Coordinates of C-alpha atoms in Angstrom, one line a residue:
X1 CA 0.0 0.0 0.0
X2 CA 1.7 3.2 -1.2
X3 CA -1.0 5.8 -1.7
X4 CA -4.2 7.3 -0.4
X5 CA -7.6 6.9 -2.1
X6 CA -9.7 10.1 -2.4
X7 CA -13.2 8.7 -2.8
X8 CA -15.0 10.0 -5.8
X9 CA -18.8 10.0 -5.5
X10 CA -19.3 13.0 -7.6
X11 CA -19.5 15.7 -4.9
X12 CA -16.6 17.8 -3.7
X13 CA -13.5 19.6 -4.8
X14 CA -11.5 16.4 -5.2
X15 CA -8.7 17.7 -7.3
X16 CA -7.9 20.4 -4.8
X17 CA -7.5 17.8 -2.1
X18 CA -5.4 15.7 -4.5
X19 CA -3.2 18.6 -5.3
X20 CA -2.8 19.5 -1.6
X21 CA -1.5 16.0 -0.8
X22 CA 0.8 16.2 -3.8
X23 CA 2.2 19.5 -2.4
X24 CA 3.3 17.7 0.8
X25 CA 4.8 14.8 -1.2
X26 CA 2.0 12.3 -0.8
X27 CA 0.6 10.1 -3.5
X28 CA -3.2 10.4 -3.4
X29 CA -5.5 9.2 -6.2
X30 CA -9.1 10.3 -6.9
X31 CA -11.0 7.0 -7.5
X32 CA -14.2 5.0 -7.1
X33 CA -12.5 1.7 -8.2
X34 CA -13.2 -0.8 -5.4
X35 CA -9.9 -2.7 -5.9
X36 CA -7.8 0.4 -5.8
X37 CA -9.7 1.6 -2.7
X38 CA -9.2 -1.7 -0.9
X39 CA -5.4 -1.5 -1.5
X40 CA -5.1 2.1 -0.3
X41 CA -3.1 3.0 2.8
X42 CA -5.8 5.4 3.9
X43 CA -9.1 6.7 2.7
X44 CA -10.1 10.4 2.3
X45 CA -13.8 11.3 2.0
X46 CA -14.2 14.9 0.9
X47 CA -17.5 16.5 0.1
X48 CA -19.4 19.7 -0.7
X49 CA -23.2 19.8 -0.9
X50 CA -26.2 18.2 0.7
X51 CA -26.0 15.2 3.0
X52 CA -28.9 13.2 1.6
X53 CA -27.7 13.5 -2.0
X54 CA -24.1 12.6 -1.0
X55 CA -25.2 9.5 1.0
X56 CA -27.3 8.3 -1.9
X57 CA -24.3 8.5 -4.3
X58 CA -22.0 6.8 -1.7
X59 CA -24.4 3.9 -1.4
X60 CA -25.1 3.6 -5.1
X61 CA -21.4 3.2 -5.7
X62 CA -21.0 0.7 -2.9
X63 CA -18.5 3.0 -1.1
X64 CA -20.3 2.9 2.2
X65 CA -19.3 -0.7 2.9
X66 CA -15.8 -0.1 1.7
X67 CA -15.4 2.7 4.2
X68 CA -17.0 0.8 7.1
X69 CA -14.7 -2.2 6.5
X70 CA -11.6 -0.3 5.5
X71 CA -9.3 -1.3 8.3
X72 CA -7.1 1.7 7.5
X73 CA -7.3 5.4 8.7
X74 CA -10.2 7.4 7.3
X75 CA -10.3 11.2 7.0
X76 CA -13.7 12.9 6.3
X77 CA -13.4 16.5 5.1
X78 CA -16.3 19.1 5.4
X79 CA -19.5 17.2 4.2
X80 CA -17.3 14.0 4.3
X81 CA -16.9 14.5 8.1
X82 CA -20.7 14.8 8.5
X83 CA -21.2 11.6 6.5
X84 CA -19.2 9.7 9.2
X85 CA -22.0 10.2 11.7
X86 CA -25.3 8.3 12.1
X87 CA -27.7 10.8 10.6
X88 CA -28.4 14.3 9.5
X89 CA -31.3 16.7 9.9
X90 CA -30.6 18.3 6.5
X91 CA -33.4 18.3 3.9
X92 CA -35.8 16.1 5.9
X93 CA -33.1 13.8 7.3
X94 CA -30.9 10.9 6.1
X95 CA -28.8 8.2 7.6
X96 CA -25.0 8.3 7.4
X97 CA -22.2 5.9 7.6
X98 CA -22.5 5.4 11.4
X99 CA -18.7 5.2 12.1
X100 CA -19.3 7.9 14.8
X101 CA -22.3 8.3 17.0
X102 CA -24.3 11.5 16.8
X103 CA -26.5 13.6 14.5
X104 CA -25.6 16.5 12.1
X105 CA -27.7 19.6 13.0
X106 CA -27.9 23.2 11.6
X107 CA -25.4 25.7 13.0
X108 CA -26.9 27.5 16.0
X109 CA -25.8 31.0 15.0
X110 CA -28.6 33.5 15.5
X111 CA -27.9 36.9 14.0
X112 CA -25.0 35.5 12.0
X113 CA -24.8 34.8 8.3
X114 CA -25.3 31.1 7.5
X115 CA -23.4 29.4 5.9
X116 CA -20.3 30.3 7.8
X117 CA -17.7 31.2 5.2
X118 CA -14.2 32.1 6.2
X119 CA -11.5 31.5 8.7
X120 CA -12.3 30.3 12.2
X121 CA -10.0 29.3 15.1
X122 CA -10.1 25.6 16.2
X123 CA -9.2 24.9 19.8
X124 CA -7.8 21.5 20.3
X125 CA -9.1 19.4 23.2
X126 CA -6.5 16.7 22.9
X127 CA -3.5 15.5 20.9
X128 CA -3.6 12.8 18.2
X129 CA -1.5 12.0 15.1
X130 CA -3.8 14.3 13.1
X131 CA -3.0 17.6 14.9
X132 CA 0.6 16.8 15.8
X133 CA 2.8 19.9 15.6
X134 CA -0.1 22.4 15.4
X135 CA -0.6 25.1 18.1
X136 CA -3.3 24.9 20.8
X137 CA -5.5 27.1 18.6
X138 CA -5.3 26.9 14.8
X139 CA -7.2 28.9 12.2
X140 CA -8.8 26.9 9.4
X141 CA -11.1 27.8 6.5
X142 CA -14.7 26.8 7.0
X143 CA -17.7 26.7 4.6
X144 CA -20.8 25.1 6.1
X145 CA -24.4 25.4 7.4
X146 CA -24.4 22.2 9.5
X147 CA -22.2 20.6 12.0
X148 CA -22.2 17.3 13.8
X149 CA -23.1 16.9 17.5
X150 CA -21.2 13.9 18.6
X151 CA -23.0 11.7 21.1
X152 CA -19.6 10.8 22.7
X153 CA -17.8 13.8 24.0
X154 CA -14.5 11.9 23.9
X155 CA -14.8 11.9 20.0
X156 CA -14.4 15.7 19.9
X157 CA -10.9 16.6 18.9
X158 CA -11.3 20.3 18.4
X159 CA -14.0 22.9 18.6
X160 CA -14.8 26.3 17.0
X161 CA -17.4 28.9 17.8
X162 CA -19.8 30.5 15.3
X163 CA -22.7 31.6 17.5
X164 CA -22.7 28.4 19.5
X165 CA -19.6 26.1 19.9
X166 CA -19.5 23.2 17.4
X167 CA -17.3 20.2 16.8
X168 CA -14.9 21.2 14.1
X169 CA -12.6 18.1 14.3
X170 CA -13.4 14.6 15.6
X171 CA -11.3 11.4 16.2
X172 CA -12.1 7.9 17.3
X173 CA -9.3 5.4 16.7
X174 CA -8.3 5.6 13.0
X175 CA -11.4 7.6 12.0
X176 CA -10.9 11.3 11.8
X177 CA -13.1 14.1 10.5
X178 CA -12.6 17.9 10.0
X179 CA -15.5 20.3 9.3
X180 CA -13.0 22.8 7.7
X181 CA -11.1 22.6 4.4
X182 CA -7.5 21.8 5.2
X183 CA -6.7 22.0 1.5
X184 CA -7.7 25.7 1.6
X185 CA -6.1 26.5 5.0
X186 CA -2.5 27.3 4.2
X187 CA 0.5 25.7 5.9
X188 CA -1.4 24.5 8.9
X189 CA -3.9 22.7 6.7
X190 CA -1.1 21.1 4.7
X191 CA 0.5 20.0 8.0
X192 CA -2.7 18.3 9.0
X193 CA -2.9 16.5 5.7
X194 CA 0.8 15.4 6.0
X195 CA 0.1 14.2 9.5
X196 CA -2.8 12.1 8.3
X197 CA -0.6 10.5 5.5
X198 CA 2.2 9.8 8.0
X199 CA -0.4 8.1 10.3
X200 CA -1.2 5.9 7.3
X201 CA 2.4 4.8 7.2
X202 CA 3.3 6.9 4.1
X203 CA 6.6 8.6 3.9
X204 CA 6.6 12.2 2.6
X205 CA 8.8 12.9 -0.4
X206 CA 9.2 16.5 0.8
X207 CA 8.7 18.5 4.0
X208 CA 5.2 19.6 4.8

C-alpha cells in the first residue's frame, strides 16, 4: 500500500484535495474503483453539498461498505466529516455511515450569516497524530451550514465557535473528521494532511 484513495462519489473539490496532498509529497488518487480503494493505505472522504444526496451517491457506488470495513485510517473533510455520523437533519433527514455516534444539525448561529464562510479558530481538546505539531488554537477555512453533534464527547478533537460552539474536528481510533477545508487552509492545513498521511504509514517525499 503506497497511496491514499480520495473517494470519488461526484461531490466535492476532489482535485484540490489531491493537489494538496501532492504538495506535501504524498501520492493520493481520486478513485471510485473498489480494488484500488481496498489496496489504499488510507481513505479520504471529501464532500461539498447536501448530506442526503451525498449518501445516496455513496451507497449507489458501494463506497459505504468499503469505508466501514476499510481497516485503514479514514479522514472525512467538510461534508465528508458529516457523513461519518449516524444521521443528519438536512433536507428532511438521512442516515449516514455510522462510524461515529451522533447527529448532524444546523449551525446554531442567531444573527450571523449562514453558511459560515471564512477562517475560524479551532481549539484542540487533545492530541492525536492528526494535529501533531499544530498550536493549541489553529485557524482553518470553514464553509458550512451544518455541524455534527457527537454523542460521545470523547470523540471531539477540536471545537470552534460560530454563534454556538461546534465540533470542528473529531477522532475515534483511526477515524478522523474535520469540518473545515485543510486544502484551503495554508501551511497548517497542509501540515494536518501530511500528519494524516504519516499516520497511514506513508513517507513524505518533501517536507510539509
